[in-house]
Amino acid sequence: MDKKKTIIFAEDTVHIAKLLKFKLEKEGFNLIHFASGVGVTDGVLQYMPDLVLLDIMMPVKDGLTVLKEIKSNPILSKIPVVLLTANSHEEYVVKGLQLGATDYILKPFASAELVLRIKNILKMQ
Amino acid sequence: MNIHVDIYTFLALTIFALLILTYALVIQVVLLRLFHGYQYKQEQKFFAVWEEKIFMFLEGEEKPQALIKKINRSKYLYLLHFLREFLLMLKGDDFLKLSAIVNDTKIQQFLIAQIKSGSPKKINEAAYYLGLAKSVAAKNILRKKLRSQNASVFLSCALALARLNDVNIIFDIFGNARRFKFVSKDSLLTILSEFTDEICAPLLKNLKSEKNVLIQSITITLFRHFKYYKAGESVLKIMVYSQNKEVIIESIKFFSSIEFMEASTAMRSLINHPKPEVRTEVLKALAVLGNESFEQRIWDCMYDPEYEVQYNAVITLLKLIPSSEEKISQFAYGNRKDRAAAIARMVLSERSIRN
């Protein structure tokens, strides 16, 4: 039997985070949630997830800072990172892709599409 | 009868009255906190119970009417608070299913009844949720409320109609906004940018005859927001004849955002505009729209009396003509006491830190 894939995701909007957890766990993923960018890089080091899903706009520590930390660490830099951001912040997406993000999803998003894209990225790894 | 009150009695009575007032205020604050605390707890309890039911509803085939039957009318607002994040952040099937909870059930009538109430607080809240859920059935009542004397009611109903993409009411929004002194350009832009790019065509048609500079400026900002390339020619005509700083600046930003190269000739005259804000914006735009033929003009701007213009002249030169870096560097370090050279040194130093 396949080992459950682990996803770390950082998202500060509580209900959306719970919905994503519900949807992705139903798809057989193991989810670890952070309510802000604080501690995410340590979490990635500890759990070595198969994918990281990062909201860009978060209090205290934003997603791009976390992405930079992950990509500058040679142990973690191969882990795919998917960015989640508001439609109006496309310039952050460009910056994120330059920093090494694998893909991005704009809010508002369809949860089914998000699940599909995560599956595709994991399949390609 | 003579009432004689000496000064001590008067002071004692005043202190007593103040004490009573203070106690009353403290009790009011405590009661309000208790009330809000109770409401918060009730809401959290509701969320805990309903969270999974809503998630299951999204997955399954349950009808929204059946789901709502299980909720007491007094809890409708809790449900709406819960749905708020989802209606803002989800699209596709998820959004359709969640908005059906509002639009295909008694909740819609509940919200429309709130709009009909005289309370601005209730109207604002209901308009917010009807807009979020894109309740087409509420369009007419929301349109009527645009004429409200209350500015917050006008703004909340305009926002709801914008979320419903009711393109026909754009000019009603402009017209009614004039009645309120404190409805700013920014609040109007926040509302109008909630429409889809379908508003651009009627706005462009109107722009050709529009004389109000605020509406001209808002319209051009919206064209930039929607990257509406079709408006390029018309905006260029307006910019060339406009005397209004805001309109000119918004036009330049628009041209830069859509890379409208036809505007670069007009920039030649604007580079000497009397307002420094306009000269600054022209320089920023030239980094995108300019070419090497602008080089000397931009060099001249390094001697502008305004710091912002000088600073942007160096940045634009470096962006537009990368080969000019050496020349700028020689100028910057060869003229130690010159103000323009000092600014050039500053820009080069900032650039080297960034690189």
XYZ file of C-alpha atoms in Angstrom, chain B:
355
model
C -39.675 79.247 49.727
C -35.970 79.932 49.541
C -33.734 76.988 48.777
C -30.316 77.712 50.099
C -27.609 75.265 49.034
C -24.156 75.959 50.368
C -21.028 75.207 48.361
C -20.222 71.981 50.268
C -23.640 70.501 49.660
C -23.384 71.430 45.980
C -19.965 69.756 45.667
C -21.178 66.657 47.481
C -24.208 66.399 45.180
C -22.019 66.862 42.080
C -19.598 64.137 43.223
C -22.519 61.852 43.994
C -24.029 62.450 40.522
C -20.673 61.801 38.854
C -20.263 58.587 40.816
C -23.702 57.388 39.761
C -22.883 58.238 36.148
C -19.544 56.402 36.327
C -21.213 53.310 37.822
C -23.873 53.416 35.106
C -21.215 53.588 32.415
C -19.190 50.764 33.964
C -22.300 48.604 34.215
C -23.157 49.374 30.583
C -19.652 48.402 29.426
C -19.734 45.198 31.490
C -23.168 44.284 30.136
C -22.068 44.954 26.552
C -18.957 42.822 27.008
C -21.002 40.023 28.529
C -23.491 40.251 25.681
C -20.788 40.169 22.988
C -18.956 37.387 24.809
C -22.188 35.373 24.929
C -22.877 36.026 21.246
C -19.311 35.039 20.338
C -19.613 31.785 22.288
C -22.965 31.024 20.653
C -21.454 31.695 17.245
C -18.452 29.456 17.920
C -20.805 26.704 19.115
C -22.786 27.096 15.914
C -19.626 26.926 13.795
C -18.454 23.786 15.606
C -21.749 22.029 14.854
C -22.269 23.335 11.324
C -18.767 23.259 9.934
C -18.818 19.600 9.027
C -22.444 19.733 7.867
C -21.543 22.472 5.381
C -18.438 20.572 4.220
C -20.554 17.442 3.723
C -23.150 19.534 1.904
C -20.415 20.673 -0.503
C -19.507 17.063 -1.184
C -22.984 15.597 -1.410
C -26.335 15.984 -3.130
C -28.347 17.496 -0.288
C -30.686 20.327 -1.329
C -29.955 23.698 0.298
C -33.608 23.979 1.402
C -33.259 20.752 3.370
C -30.094 22.042 4.998
C -31.677 25.350 6.003
C -34.729 23.630 7.511
C -32.444 22.441 10.292
C -31.460 26.016 11.202
C -33.515 28.332 13.360
C -34.197 31.737 11.768
C -32.464 33.434 14.720
C -29.240 31.665 13.692
C -29.258 32.812 10.048
C -26.703 35.519 10.732
C -24.328 32.999 12.338
C -24.585 30.891 9.212
C -23.923 33.923 7.002
C -20.875 34.867 9.097
C -19.645 31.321 8.617
C -20.224 31.397 4.859
C -18.541 34.797 4.401
C -14.958 33.524 3.957
C -16.091 30.806 1.554
C -18.170 33.137 -0.597
C -15.173 35.440 -0.868
C -12.548 32.818 -1.601
C -14.211 30.008 -3.498
C -15.442 29.801 -7.054
C -16.870 27.199 -9.432
C -19.116 24.476 -8.061
C -18.195 25.307 -4.475
C -19.404 28.882 -4.895
C -22.589 27.862 -6.700
C -23.519 25.408 -3.967
C -22.758 27.850 -1.154
C -24.520 30.768 -2.794
C -27.563 28.517 -3.284
C -27.764 28.297 0.519
C -28.553 32.012 0.398
C -30.320 32.371 -2.940
C -32.561 29.288 -3.042
C -33.767 29.323 0.537
C -35.648 31.417 3.083
C -32.384 33.214 3.858
C -32.823 35.339 0.757
C -36.272 36.547 1.905
C -34.810 37.140 5.359
C -32.077 39.358 3.871
C -34.450 41.197 1.542
C -36.690 41.907 4.555
C -33.637 43.341 6.322
C -33.007 45.611 3.315
C -36.611 46.827 3.539
C -36.185 47.638 7.234
C -35.356 51.193 8.187
C -32.188 50.284 10.051
C -28.964 51.232 8.189
C -27.056 48.581 10.182
C -29.433 45.816 9.047
C -29.490 47.110 5.467
C -25.682 47.254 5.269
C -25.296 43.727 6.620
C -27.975 42.284 4.324
C -26.620 44.121 1.246
C -23.159 42.760 1.997
C -24.338 39.133 2.005
C -26.716 39.533 -0.947
C -23.815 40.961 -2.952
C -21.414 38.236 -1.859
C -23.891 35.507 -2.815
C -24.706 37.315 -6.086
C -28.448 37.323 -5.335
C -29.979 38.472 -8.620
C -33.422 38.616 -6.989
C -32.225 41.468 -4.771
C -31.137 43.721 -7.665
C -34.250 45.918 -7.745
C -34.416 46.609 -4.031
C -30.680 47.311 -3.945
C -31.059 49.742 -6.866
C -33.796 51.618 -4.962
C -31.574 51.881 -1.905
C -28.889 53.639 -3.975
C -31.060 56.718 -3.519
C -30.872 56.461 0.273
C -29.972 59.598 2.201
C -27.589 57.527 4.306
C -24.069 57.364 2.810
C -23.246 53.954 4.325
C -26.444 52.468 2.885
C -25.577 53.944 -0.525
C -22.050 52.493 -0.359
C -23.095 49.016 0.807
C -25.835 48.749 -1.837
C -23.483 50.019 -4.569
C -20.910 47.412 -3.538
C -23.553 44.652 -3.612
C -24.688 45.715 -7.098
C -21.072 45.799 -8.271
C -20.588 42.244 -7.017
C -23.760 41.342 -8.901
C -22.121 42.966 -11.957
C -25.193 45.122 -12.574
C -23.440 47.158 -15.278
C -26.522 49.311 -15.971
C -26.225 51.151 -12.670
C -22.668 52.515 -12.992
C -23.883 56.002 -13.827
C -26.485 55.862 -11.024
C -23.565 55.176 -8.691
C -21.675 58.215 -10.019
C -24.808 60.368 -9.869
C -25.759 59.386 -6.337
C -22.194 59.570 -5.027
C -22.207 63.334 -5.741
C -24.821 63.779 -2.983
C -22.343 62.761 -0.302
C -19.381 64.902 0.600
C -17.272 62.194 2.186
C -17.683 59.495 -0.487
C -14.131 59.577 -1.769
C -12.567 58.596 -5.077
C -10.966 55.627 -3.298
C -14.276 54.289 -1.969
C -15.808 54.590 -5.438
C -12.830 52.801 -6.983
C -13.050 50.012 -4.407
C -16.684 49.517 -5.347
C -16.316 49.834 -9.124
C -13.368 47.459 -9.311
C -15.724 44.722 -8.041
C -17.461 44.764 -11.430
C -16.080 42.608 -14.207
C -14.384 44.203 -17.233
C -17.865 44.465 -18.804
C -18.104 47.961 -17.318
C -15.288 49.182 -19.554
C -17.362 49.469 -22.757
C -20.085 51.773 -21.302
C -17.434 53.728 -19.410
C -15.481 54.295 -22.615
C -18.625 55.435 -24.440
C -19.336 57.885 -21.609
C -15.739 59.099 -21.349
C -15.882 60.625 -24.818
C -18.413 63.217 -23.615
C -17.673 63.267 -19.867
C -16.605 66.674 -18.530
C -16.382 65.831 -14.830
C -12.677 65.363 -14.065
C -13.319 63.066 -11.095
C -15.324 60.669 -13.272
C -12.687 60.935 -16.022
C -9.968 60.078 -13.527
C -11.926 57.168 -11.968
C -12.767 55.815 -15.422
C -9.131 55.842 -16.538
C -8.034 54.182 -13.277
C -10.580 51.443 -13.944
C -9.271 50.986 -17.494
C -5.838 50.452 -15.945
C -7.272 47.988 -13.418
C -8.905 45.968 -16.198
C -6.024 46.551 -18.663
C -8.587 47.772 -21.206
C -6.383 48.355 -24.246
C -9.324 49.490 -26.415
C -9.512 52.752 -24.454
C -5.959 53.780 -25.367
C -6.819 56.178 -28.237
C -9.657 57.915 -26.357
C -7.637 58.347 -23.181
C -4.761 59.771 -25.217
C -7.081 62.442 -26.664
C -8.322 63.306 -23.178
C -4.829 63.483 -21.710
C -3.533 65.782 -24.431
C -6.245 68.406 -23.786
C -6.666 67.918 -20.026
C -5.535 70.567 -17.555
C -6.248 68.314 -14.590
C -3.238 66.790 -12.831
C -5.123 63.668 -11.653
C -6.467 62.912 -15.118
C -3.029 63.320 -16.700
C -1.313 61.149 -14.070
C -3.948 58.409 -14.302
C -3.659 58.469 -18.114
C 0.134 58.101 -17.988
C -0.143 55.179 -15.537
C -2.733 53.568 -17.813
C -0.510 53.860 -20.898
C 2.403 52.416 -19.017
C 0.351 49.470 -17.720
C -0.923 48.510 -21.172
C 2.375 49.458 -22.889
C 0.548 51.828 -25.228
C 3.493 52.945 -27.336
C 1.400 55.477 -29.283
C 1.447 57.655 -26.167
C 5.208 58.094 -26.156
C 5.088 61.166 -28.475
C 2.687 62.920 -26.101
C 5.144 62.238 -23.279
C 7.700 64.525 -24.956
C 5.701 67.630 -24.124
C 4.578 66.374 -20.702
C 8.167 65.889 -19.593
C 8.243 69.690 -19.115
C 4.839 69.888 -17.389
C 4.696 72.552 -14.629
C 3.554 69.994 -12.002
C 6.449 67.892 -10.657
C 4.087 64.939 -9.961
C 3.309 64.793 -13.686
C 7.004 65.003 -14.666
C 7.765 62.177 -12.203
C 5.014 59.990 -13.642
C 6.179 60.693 -17.208
C 9.681 59.513 -16.296
C 8.351 56.326 -14.699
C 6.292 55.652 -17.840
C 9.220 56.341 -20.149
C 11.028 53.383 -18.604
C 8.335 51.317 -20.381
C 7.226 53.467 -23.300
C 10.362 55.417 -24.148
C 13.278 54.761 -26.465
C 16.822 56.005 -26.898
C 15.612 59.237 -28.536
C 14.490 60.367 -25.051
C 17.978 60.057 -23.593
C 18.943 63.732 -23.648
C 15.558 64.842 -22.289
C 15.888 62.431 -19.384
C 19.446 63.620 -18.694
C 18.043 67.176 -18.521
C 15.543 66.007 -15.885
C 18.458 65.142 -13.606
C 18.789 68.917 -13.114
C 15.077 69.386 -12.299
C 14.438 71.490 -9.169
C 12.365 68.607 -7.657
C 14.096 65.695 -5.968
C 11.474 63.089 -7.057
C 11.969 64.056 -10.714
C 15.762 63.904 -10.450
C 15.646 60.532 -8.670
C 13.280 59.008 -11.250
C 15.332 60.417 -14.127
C 18.340 58.327 -13.025
C 16.217 55.211 -12.510
C 14.525 55.610 -15.899
C 17.836 56.103 -17.687
C 19.217 52.941 -16.135
C 16.110 50.947 -17.067
C 15.621 52.382 -20.547
C 19.237 52.488 -21.681
C 21.225 49.936 -19.642
C 24.403 50.955 -21.474
C 24.145 54.412 -19.885
C 25.223 53.006 -16.506
C 28.892 53.739 -17.167
C 28.143 57.307 -18.258
C 25.953 57.847 -15.181
C 28.645 56.382 -12.974
C 31.275 58.744 -14.404
C 28.896 61.673 -13.911
C 27.990 60.556 -10.374
C 31.560 60.139 -9.123
C 33.125 62.898 -11.217
C 31.045 65.766 -9.810
C 31.281 65.393 -6.048
C 29.536 68.664 -5.123
C 26.776 68.547 -7.712
C 23.254 67.757 -6.336
C 22.254 65.773 -9.448
C 25.458 63.740 -9.199
C 24.757 63.035 -5.513
C 21.318 61.688 -6.391
C 22.854 59.557 -9.154
C 25.368 58.150 -6.615
C 22.493 57.353 -4.292
C 20.575 55.456 -6.992
C 23.711 53.534 -8.058
C 24.422 52.645 -4.449
C 20.837 51.427 -3.861
C 21.091 49.417 -7.069
C 24.331 47.742 -6.054
C 22.799 46.779 -2.668
C 19.790 45.236 -4.416
C 21.968 43.357 -6.884
